[in-house]
């Protein structure tokens, strides 16, 4: 398919979804005439519209709304575009008792200085006006073009008017909409699967993390099982880094604001920080990132070229003052653990350092089950250079370097202007999960600006001060967010080496318990994490329990096993069942764990 | 010596030091008549006096002050006690232009409702009045009793009037004072030794940690070498705990204030917390301790007796809003790492859990070089029961339990009423360092109150809810403070297994470098941390460098060593030098490290 054909399809889909938002608002205001309307844009999988209802509605009202929408579509309405002066538009919306629309027109005048606005009016088959919206256009010719079997009202959500928690709380209705019923069905199926895999649900069922009302929203507490999972993954990242010459450092989680005034974060992100007034009257902040602190370790003594590169790694928490409404499970939290690292190196060393990190990223993601990652080269936006630190020449050089490395690694990469950090371009890695969703995960950032701002240098062979560069690199990135992806990708059935409980032990009856305890001891001595299911429940019930707890192996042992010094192994992932000797089970399990194999090899 | 004789000696020493503070103030006001005087109490090793000088003085002025003090003592002045009404005293001090004394008298009236105050007046040999101070008494009969060769002006320090940073900054003069010259000399020798071992000096020289002005005071940044030291010690604590069935958990560093309202910390410690107003308008705080968060993990599901005890361990930072003037190196910081743990158990399980922790404490401190610890049983103050949570019966039971455990362990313990935490009694462990100073280190606290406040229970065998108890236990305690003690105790010459660099490699000349590199590789492959000193400097200079860096072993290799496949080992602690084969060196070093031996066994 040619690019223009694809672009035109995207445009058609946009028109369809945008038109459907009008239909939704038309249906809602017909059913509840005193509803105030606001805006309704198309989104990735359909559209939404934000309303202020006089009385709250619920998803029990969805069938009635959908029925009304279908009826509107069947009428074959068309759109008429009216051009008005802002004054005329304001008079119109005041008369309609739609104050949000009045505010929108007023703001268009104030912020963009518009001299005219457009209204799109739905015209019914008998030429009557049925619904009017303030809109910039982009619709289907006739509403009949919208397939009535390829959309579905999905959810209700709260949303502040203009995203401002001090303004009215609106009700947002999300609609899934596609050109064909099959596409909608496929989308719904993925949604259904995603719901089953929802990390918030699995996190609770598998006892990985919890929230407490008195600790607060967006602040997960990690249980022993969840902490084990985090630590095993993080230990692996550290093992990979250690082999590349990294050292761990440790920094406090707070700082005087002066650190961020120097780094430039204060000017850009001050409102997103948790800020603290100390009793001495200093202004402190909780760290939203680690790089400024790490520069201070580098800068604590003058470095010689012989000591370069300095590679600092630290898994530590950063903090963001997110609005409560924006929080979501582990995906969006207020307290974020980063497996962060910063390399301080000479410009000529940057390429090798980036290649080494890239290798760690590829190894890690392959091991944890994501295969090959897509790569986004996040570059600066040439039309908004004022958003960035540094000069165009510095940026060109850094971006060229990253591009050449991506080519050299033969990566599956694309370029994204405008996606750079304010201090330098980035390589962002994108993982695809088991149900086809894409997630940005690791990142490597080449930073040519912090070293200037903090005056970081080393003494070169010739005894001169040489400006260094910094590389920022996270492998899992935000560990909470990574784990939300990891849990959903594996649907809670983790690779053996990270499973909080690796083996369930199920003696058939009381007389097999001694044998079972013997095996448990052997496994524990070999460092395997076990759980003993004693015979007070039926075997069938215990097996179901072990499956619900997503324990990779369940070992059943009765008379035959005791006699043969064997175990019957149920592989909970493959659902296969095999009999092996105890020695073989221990040896192969230890081997699979030691090698961090993705799939447990027995059964 | 009988107890009363010892008490009377202590009283005599107190009188001597208190009298010397008068002499100091008398000398200072004679030398600088426009100095304002405040207060001057006796302290552990002498006394101090706080002054407001018209022009700053320096320690260059110490000889002149000491000379004047000796001259006053030689005169054989005595004290006369005058009783005045507060009004008379205020008139007197106003006339003397001593506003701090006026304030003190006013406050005595306001806060204690005194009807009379006492002035102590130094009377010279010719009966003239030489110096007057507002004072409650407790002096020598004649100043000649103060030995003129057993005191010494030590240091100048800034101190806020009344410890309030909003009031005047005064100059404090510290004086060391003892009954005999030999005691002063012994004290000065220890001070001299302590100065050499000062962890702030060694921390810099050994590149363990640093501070940054733009990050702020009291917020240490840990370099790769310092982090390694911290992590090795903490890993060891974890190894000991893991063997006792502990699990790691992970909590956020902030919380809504509601958590501390429930725990009782808010009412008691609100002003010591770093508090945060979020953009949503919540009041958050940075955690000053971890127990309230940990209760929320325990409380996230109803526990059965089968799951008890739950043992949570976490090395994590807590925060205190300390005043800048109170900060000191690593000993007093704003951001404190605790190797914290909480056991949630049935009351009947508490004893075994405490014994298990006690065993960890004893093992850890013996391994890191502190031998046997003294133990303080920190009990509640029966005269101030309102400071504590819970009932007298709960306290009696808990305190009896700790006392019986201390006896069972045959510990070297003493009881300290008034030293308990507000939620329960404690076992505090006290280590003595290489120069005889005592430091409180580990702690075990039996908590009968948090479980009530958070309503923590398990379901017992009979299906009833049973109230549990909590045990708080830190092994190193505050890791920063522990490291200040550990660094000074070892004077930076750490046991081999925690030394950031374990072995220095020094080829005599260029032609021995290949052999040296070979040995370096063998050591690194065995996990030994090495540093290569290439031959560009003289051997003598390199050896001195290695000694300054306090690397436990320096390996020298020249012709003989190359021929014999050996190394000459300089043991930097013992200063001994021996020749051993490369194989033996590697094997014994790996063994010493693996066994965490206190003394490196070669040389």
mmCIF file with all atom_site columns, C-alpha atoms in Angstrom, chain B residues 41-171:
data_model
loop_
_atom_site.group_PDB
_atom_site.id
_atom_site.type_symbol
_atom_site.label_atom_id
_atom_site.label_alt_id
_atom_site.label_comp_id
_atom_site.label_asym_id
_atom_site.label_entity_id
_atom_site.label_seq_id
_atom_site.pdbx_PDB_ins_code
_atom_site.Cartn_x
_atom_site.Cartn_y
_atom_site.Cartn_z
_atom_site.occupancy
_atom_site.B_iso_or_equiv
_atom_site.pdbx_formal_charge
_atom_site.auth_seq_id
_atom_site.auth_comp_id
_atom_site.auth_asym_id
_atom_site.auth_atom_id
_atom_site.pdbx_PDB_model_num
ATOM 1   C CA . UNK B 1 41  ? 27.072 24.603 82.069 1.00 0.00 ? 41  UNK B CA 1
ATOM 2   C CA . UNK B 1 42  ? 29.435 21.706 82.843 1.00 0.00 ? 42  UNK B CA 1
ATOM 3   C CA . UNK B 1 43  ? 29.548 18.978 80.172 1.00 0.00 ? 43  UNK B CA 1
ATOM 4   C CA . UNK B 1 44  ? 30.863 15.428 79.824 1.00 0.00 ? 44  UNK B CA 1
ATOM 5   C CA . UNK B 1 45  ? 34.536 16.422 79.521 1.00 0.00 ? 45  UNK B CA 1
ATOM 6   C CA . UNK B 1 46  ? 34.593 19.983 80.960 1.00 0.00 ? 46  UNK B CA 1
ATOM 7   C CA . UNK B 1 47  ? 32.361 22.970 80.408 1.00 0.00 ? 47  UNK B CA 1
ATOM 8   C CA . UNK B 1 48  ? 31.408 25.651 77.915 1.00 0.00 ? 48  UNK B CA 1
ATOM 9   C CA . UNK B 1 49  ? 30.187 29.231 78.008 1.00 0.00 ? 49  UNK B CA 1
ATOM 10  C CA . UNK B 1 50  ? 28.206 31.088 75.312 1.00 0.00 ? 50  UNK B CA 1
ATOM 11  C CA . UNK B 1 51  ? 29.110 34.713 74.634 1.00 0.00 ? 51  UNK B CA 1
ATOM 12  C CA . UNK B 1 52  ? 28.045 37.498 72.322 1.00 0.00 ? 52  UNK B CA 1
ATOM 13  C CA . UNK B 1 53  ? 31.306 39.231 71.429 1.00 0.00 ? 53  UNK B CA 1
ATOM 14  C CA . UNK B 1 54  ? 31.367 42.795 70.140 1.00 0.00 ? 54  UNK B CA 1
ATOM 15  C CA . UNK B 1 55  ? 34.134 41.766 67.710 1.00 0.00 ? 55  UNK B CA 1
ATOM 16  C CA . UNK B 1 56  ? 34.689 38.105 66.727 1.00 0.00 ? 56  UNK B CA 1
ATOM 17  C CA . UNK B 1 57  ? 37.523 36.259 68.468 1.00 0.00 ? 57  UNK B CA 1
ATOM 18  C CA . UNK B 1 58  ? 39.485 33.253 67.170 1.00 0.00 ? 58  UNK B CA 1
ATOM 19  C CA . UNK B 1 59  ? 41.365 30.374 68.757 1.00 0.00 ? 59  UNK B CA 1
ATOM 20  C CA . UNK B 1 60  ? 44.480 32.559 68.460 1.00 0.00 ? 60  UNK B CA 1
ATOM 21  C CA . UNK B 1 61  ? 43.002 34.315 71.498 1.00 0.00 ? 61  UNK B CA 1
ATOM 22  C CA . UNK B 1 62  ? 42.953 31.089 73.535 1.00 0.00 ? 62  UNK B CA 1
ATOM 23  C CA . UNK B 1 63  ? 46.412 31.519 75.164 1.00 0.00 ? 63  UNK B CA 1
ATOM 24  C CA . UNK B 1 64  ? 45.495 34.989 76.437 1.00 0.00 ? 64  UNK B CA 1
ATOM 25  C CA . UNK B 1 65  ? 42.197 33.704 77.869 1.00 0.00 ? 65  UNK B CA 1
ATOM 26  C CA . UNK B 1 66  ? 43.870 30.696 79.485 1.00 0.00 ? 66  UNK B CA 1
ATOM 27  C CA . UNK B 1 67  ? 46.541 32.956 80.997 1.00 0.00 ? 67  UNK B CA 1
ATOM 28  C CA . UNK B 1 68  ? 43.872 35.226 82.467 1.00 0.00 ? 68  UNK B CA 1
ATOM 29  C CA . UNK B 1 69  ? 41.960 32.180 83.817 1.00 0.00 ? 69  UNK B CA 1
ATOM 30  C CA . UNK B 1 70  ? 45.090 30.875 85.552 1.00 0.00 ? 70  UNK B CA 1
ATOM 31  C CA . UNK B 1 71  ? 45.758 34.268 87.050 1.00 0.00 ? 71  UNK B CA 1
ATOM 32  C CA . UNK B 1 72  ? 42.179 34.356 88.440 1.00 0.00 ? 72  UNK B CA 1
ATOM 33  C CA . UNK B 1 73  ? 42.588 30.857 89.895 1.00 0.00 ? 73  UNK B CA 1
ATOM 34  C CA . UNK B 1 74  ? 45.954 31.746 91.471 1.00 0.00 ? 74  UNK B CA 1
ATOM 35  C CA . UNK B 1 75  ? 44.324 34.660 93.274 1.00 0.00 ? 75  UNK B CA 1
ATOM 36  C CA . UNK B 1 76  ? 42.325 32.156 95.315 1.00 0.00 ? 76  UNK B CA 1
ATOM 37  C CA . UNK B 1 77  ? 38.941 33.814 94.817 1.00 0.00 ? 77  UNK B CA 1
ATOM 38  C CA . UNK B 1 78  ? 35.904 32.507 96.700 1.00 0.00 ? 78  UNK B CA 1
ATOM 39  C CA . UNK B 1 79  ? 32.153 32.614 95.905 1.00 0.00 ? 79  UNK B CA 1
ATOM 40  C CA . UNK B 1 80  ? 29.593 34.678 97.773 1.00 0.00 ? 80  UNK B CA 1
ATOM 41  C CA . UNK B 1 81  ? 25.913 33.929 97.307 1.00 0.00 ? 81  UNK B CA 1
ATOM 42  C CA . UNK B 1 82  ? 23.523 36.927 97.176 1.00 0.00 ? 82  UNK B CA 1
ATOM 43  C CA . UNK B 1 83  ? 19.776 36.446 97.193 1.00 0.00 ? 83  UNK B CA 1
ATOM 44  C CA . UNK B 1 84  ? 17.815 39.096 95.251 1.00 0.00 ? 84  UNK B CA 1
ATOM 45  C CA . UNK B 1 85  ? 14.234 39.676 94.227 1.00 0.00 ? 85  UNK B CA 1
ATOM 46  C CA . UNK B 1 86  ? 13.777 39.264 90.476 1.00 0.00 ? 86  UNK B CA 1
ATOM 47  C CA . UNK B 1 87  ? 13.145 42.991 90.245 1.00 0.00 ? 87  UNK B CA 1
ATOM 48  C CA . UNK B 1 88  ? 16.481 43.784 91.914 1.00 0.00 ? 88  UNK B CA 1
ATOM 49  C CA . UNK B 1 89  ? 18.251 41.285 89.676 1.00 0.00 ? 89  UNK B CA 1
ATOM 50  C CA . UNK B 1 90  ? 16.749 42.835 86.532 1.00 0.00 ? 90  UNK B CA 1
ATOM 51  C CA . UNK B 1 91  ? 17.835 46.305 87.642 1.00 0.00 ? 91  UNK B CA 1
ATOM 52  C CA . UNK B 1 92  ? 21.331 44.950 88.262 1.00 0.00 ? 92  UNK B CA 1
ATOM 53  C CA . UNK B 1 93  ? 21.692 43.231 84.880 1.00 0.00 ? 93  UNK B CA 1
ATOM 54  C CA . UNK B 1 94  ? 20.255 46.173 82.970 1.00 0.00 ? 94  UNK B CA 1
ATOM 55  C CA . UNK B 1 95  ? 22.843 48.383 84.600 1.00 0.00 ? 95  UNK B CA 1
ATOM 56  C CA . UNK B 1 96  ? 25.541 45.872 83.615 1.00 0.00 ? 96  UNK B CA 1
ATOM 57  C CA . UNK B 1 97  ? 24.247 45.961 79.999 1.00 0.00 ? 97  UNK B CA 1
ATOM 58  C CA . UNK B 1 98  ? 23.663 42.213 80.010 1.00 0.00 ? 98  UNK B CA 1
ATOM 59  C CA . UNK B 1 99  ? 20.312 41.768 78.219 1.00 0.00 ? 99  UNK B CA 1
ATOM 60  C CA . UNK B 1 100 ? 20.510 37.931 78.078 1.00 0.00 ? 100 UNK B CA 1
ATOM 61  C CA . UNK B 1 101 ? 20.682 37.814 81.870 1.00 0.00 ? 101 UNK B CA 1
ATOM 62  C CA . UNK B 1 102 ? 17.685 40.159 82.041 1.00 0.00 ? 102 UNK B CA 1
ATOM 63  C CA . UNK B 1 103 ? 15.801 37.799 79.763 1.00 0.00 ? 103 UNK B CA 1
ATOM 64  C CA . UNK B 1 104 ? 16.797 34.785 81.880 1.00 0.00 ? 104 UNK B CA 1
ATOM 65  C CA . UNK B 1 105 ? 15.469 36.414 85.067 1.00 0.00 ? 105 UNK B CA 1
ATOM 66  C CA . UNK B 1 106 ? 12.252 37.457 83.314 1.00 0.00 ? 106 UNK B CA 1
ATOM 67  C CA . UNK B 1 107 ? 11.741 33.916 82.058 1.00 0.00 ? 107 UNK B CA 1
ATOM 68  C CA . UNK B 1 108 ? 12.375 32.439 85.517 1.00 0.00 ? 108 UNK B CA 1
ATOM 69  C CA . UNK B 1 109 ? 9.534  34.608 86.786 1.00 0.00 ? 109 UNK B CA 1
ATOM 70  C CA . UNK B 1 110 ? 7.257  33.850 83.850 1.00 0.00 ? 110 UNK B CA 1
ATOM 71  C CA . UNK B 1 111 ? 7.889  30.095 83.546 1.00 0.00 ? 111 UNK B CA 1
ATOM 72  C CA . UNK B 1 112 ? 8.712  29.019 87.086 1.00 0.00 ? 112 UNK B CA 1
ATOM 73  C CA . UNK B 1 113 ? 7.126  31.827 89.094 1.00 0.00 ? 113 UNK B CA 1
ATOM 74  C CA . UNK B 1 114 ? 10.303 32.314 91.187 1.00 0.00 ? 114 UNK B CA 1
ATOM 75  C CA . UNK B 1 115 ? 10.166 34.894 93.943 1.00 0.00 ? 115 UNK B CA 1
ATOM 76  C CA . UNK B 1 116 ? 13.929 35.171 94.401 1.00 0.00 ? 116 UNK B CA 1
ATOM 77  C CA . UNK B 1 117 ? 17.083 34.474 92.398 1.00 0.00 ? 117 UNK B CA 1
ATOM 78  C CA . UNK B 1 118 ? 20.693 33.948 93.428 1.00 0.00 ? 118 UNK B CA 1
ATOM 79  C CA . UNK B 1 119 ? 23.827 35.701 92.197 1.00 0.00 ? 119 UNK B CA 1
ATOM 80  C CA . UNK B 1 120 ? 27.220 34.168 92.791 1.00 0.00 ? 120 UNK B CA 1
ATOM 81  C CA . UNK B 1 121 ? 29.911 36.767 93.215 1.00 0.00 ? 121 UNK B CA 1
ATOM 82  C CA . UNK B 1 122 ? 33.614 36.013 92.891 1.00 0.00 ? 122 UNK B CA 1
ATOM 83  C CA . UNK B 1 123 ? 35.465 37.677 95.705 1.00 0.00 ? 123 UNK B CA 1
ATOM 84  C CA . UNK B 1 124 ? 39.122 38.482 95.192 1.00 0.00 ? 124 UNK B CA 1
ATOM 85  C CA . UNK B 1 125 ? 41.820 38.099 97.896 1.00 0.00 ? 125 UNK B CA 1
ATOM 86  C CA . UNK B 1 126 ? 41.415 41.729 98.885 1.00 0.00 ? 126 UNK B CA 1
ATOM 87  C CA . UNK B 1 127 ? 37.664 41.166 99.296 1.00 0.00 ? 127 UNK B CA 1
ATOM 88  C CA . UNK B 1 128 ? 36.848 43.055 96.098 1.00 0.00 ? 128 UNK B CA 1
ATOM 89  C CA . UNK B 1 129 ? 34.020 41.789 93.855 1.00 0.00 ? 129 UNK B CA 1
ATOM 90  C CA . UNK B 1 130 ? 35.524 40.606 90.578 1.00 0.00 ? 130 UNK B CA 1
ATOM 91  C CA . UNK B 1 131 ? 32.693 38.846 88.688 1.00 0.00 ? 131 UNK B CA 1
ATOM 92  C CA . UNK B 1 132 ? 28.990 38.186 89.232 1.00 0.00 ? 132 UNK B CA 1
ATOM 93  C CA . UNK B 1 133 ? 26.813 35.581 87.558 1.00 0.00 ? 133 UNK B CA 1
ATOM 94  C CA . UNK B 1 134 ? 23.177 34.553 87.798 1.00 0.00 ? 134 UNK B CA 1
ATOM 95  C CA . UNK B 1 135 ? 23.507 30.984 89.045 1.00 0.00 ? 135 UNK B CA 1
ATOM 96  C CA . UNK B 1 136 ? 21.867 28.252 91.128 1.00 0.00 ? 136 UNK B CA 1
ATOM 97  C CA . UNK B 1 137 ? 25.130 27.304 92.806 1.00 0.00 ? 137 UNK B CA 1
ATOM 98  C CA . UNK B 1 138 ? 27.336 24.235 93.094 1.00 0.00 ? 138 UNK B CA 1
ATOM 99  C CA . UNK B 1 139 ? 30.919 25.524 93.205 1.00 0.00 ? 139 UNK B CA 1
ATOM 100 C CA . UNK B 1 140 ? 34.282 24.787 94.735 1.00 0.00 ? 140 UNK B CA 1
ATOM 101 C CA . UNK B 1 141 ? 35.024 26.610 98.031 1.00 0.00 ? 141 UNK B CA 1
ATOM 102 C CA . UNK B 1 142 ? 38.063 28.389 96.653 1.00 0.00 ? 142 UNK B CA 1
ATOM 103 C CA . UNK B 1 143 ? 39.067 28.660 92.999 1.00 0.00 ? 143 UNK B CA 1
ATOM 104 C CA . UNK B 1 144 ? 42.539 27.397 93.992 1.00 0.00 ? 144 UNK B CA 1
ATOM 105 C CA . UNK B 1 145 ? 40.983 23.936 94.127 1.00 0.00 ? 145 UNK B CA 1
ATOM 106 C CA . UNK B 1 146 ? 40.927 24.015 90.317 1.00 0.00 ? 146 UNK B CA 1
ATOM 107 C CA . UNK B 1 147 ? 44.211 22.535 89.063 1.00 0.00 ? 147 UNK B CA 1
ATOM 108 C CA . UNK B 1 148 ? 45.687 25.061 86.633 1.00 0.00 ? 148 UNK B CA 1
ATOM 109 C CA . UNK B 1 149 ? 47.415 22.389 84.539 1.00 0.00 ? 149 UNK B CA 1
ATOM 110 C CA . UNK B 1 150 ? 44.340 20.152 84.008 1.00 0.00 ? 150 UNK B CA 1
ATOM 111 C CA . UNK B 1 151 ? 42.165 22.318 81.755 1.00 0.00 ? 151 UNK B CA 1
ATOM 112 C CA . UNK B 1 152 ? 42.461 23.481 78.161 1.00 0.00 ? 152 UNK B CA 1
ATOM 113 C CA . UNK B 1 153 ? 40.383 25.639 75.848 1.00 0.00 ? 153 UNK B CA 1
ATOM 114 C CA . UNK B 1 154 ? 39.382 23.316 73.026 1.00 0.00 ? 154 UNK B CA 1
ATOM 115 C CA . UNK B 1 155 ? 37.282 24.885 70.322 1.00 0.00 ? 155 UNK B CA 1
ATOM 116 C CA . UNK B 1 156 ? 35.039 27.744 69.271 1.00 0.00 ? 156 UNK B CA 1
ATOM 117 C CA . UNK B 1 157 ? 31.597 26.971 67.868 1.00 0.00 ? 157 UNK B CA 1
ATOM 118 C CA . UNK B 1 158 ? 28.523 28.912 66.786 1.00 0.00 ? 158 UNK B CA 1
ATOM 119 C CA . UNK B 1 159 ? 25.371 28.366 68.855 1.00 0.00 ? 159 UNK B CA 1
ATOM 120 C CA . UNK B 1 160 ? 22.008 30.063 68.653 1.00 0.00 ? 160 UNK B CA 1
ATOM 121 C CA . UNK B 1 161 ? 20.730 31.711 71.819 1.00 0.00 ? 161 UNK B CA 1
ATOM 122 C CA . UNK B 1 162 ? 18.322 29.158 73.282 1.00 0.00 ? 162 UNK B CA 1
ATOM 123 C CA . UNK B 1 163 ? 19.011 26.834 70.312 1.00 0.00 ? 163 UNK B CA 1
ATOM 124 C CA . UNK B 1 164 ? 16.623 28.960 68.269 1.00 0.00 ? 164 UNK B CA 1
ATOM 125 C CA . UNK B 1 165 ? 17.870 29.777 64.788 1.00 0.00 ? 165 UNK B CA 1
ATOM 126 C CA . UNK B 1 166 ? 15.761 32.962 64.790 1.00 0.00 ? 166 UNK B CA 1
ATOM 127 C CA . UNK B 1 167 ? 17.705 34.377 67.770 1.00 0.00 ? 167 UNK B CA 1
ATOM 128 C CA . UNK B 1 168 ? 21.234 35.745 68.139 1.00 0.00 ? 168 UNK B CA 1
ATOM 129 C CA . UNK B 1 169 ? 24.166 33.615 67.041 1.00 0.00 ? 169 UNK B CA 1
ATOM 130 C CA . UNK B 1 170 ? 26.560 33.306 69.972 1.00 0.00 ? 170 UNK B CA 1
ATOM 131 C CA . UNK B 1 171 ? 30.141 32.104 70.266 1.00 0.00 ? 171 UNK B CA 1
#
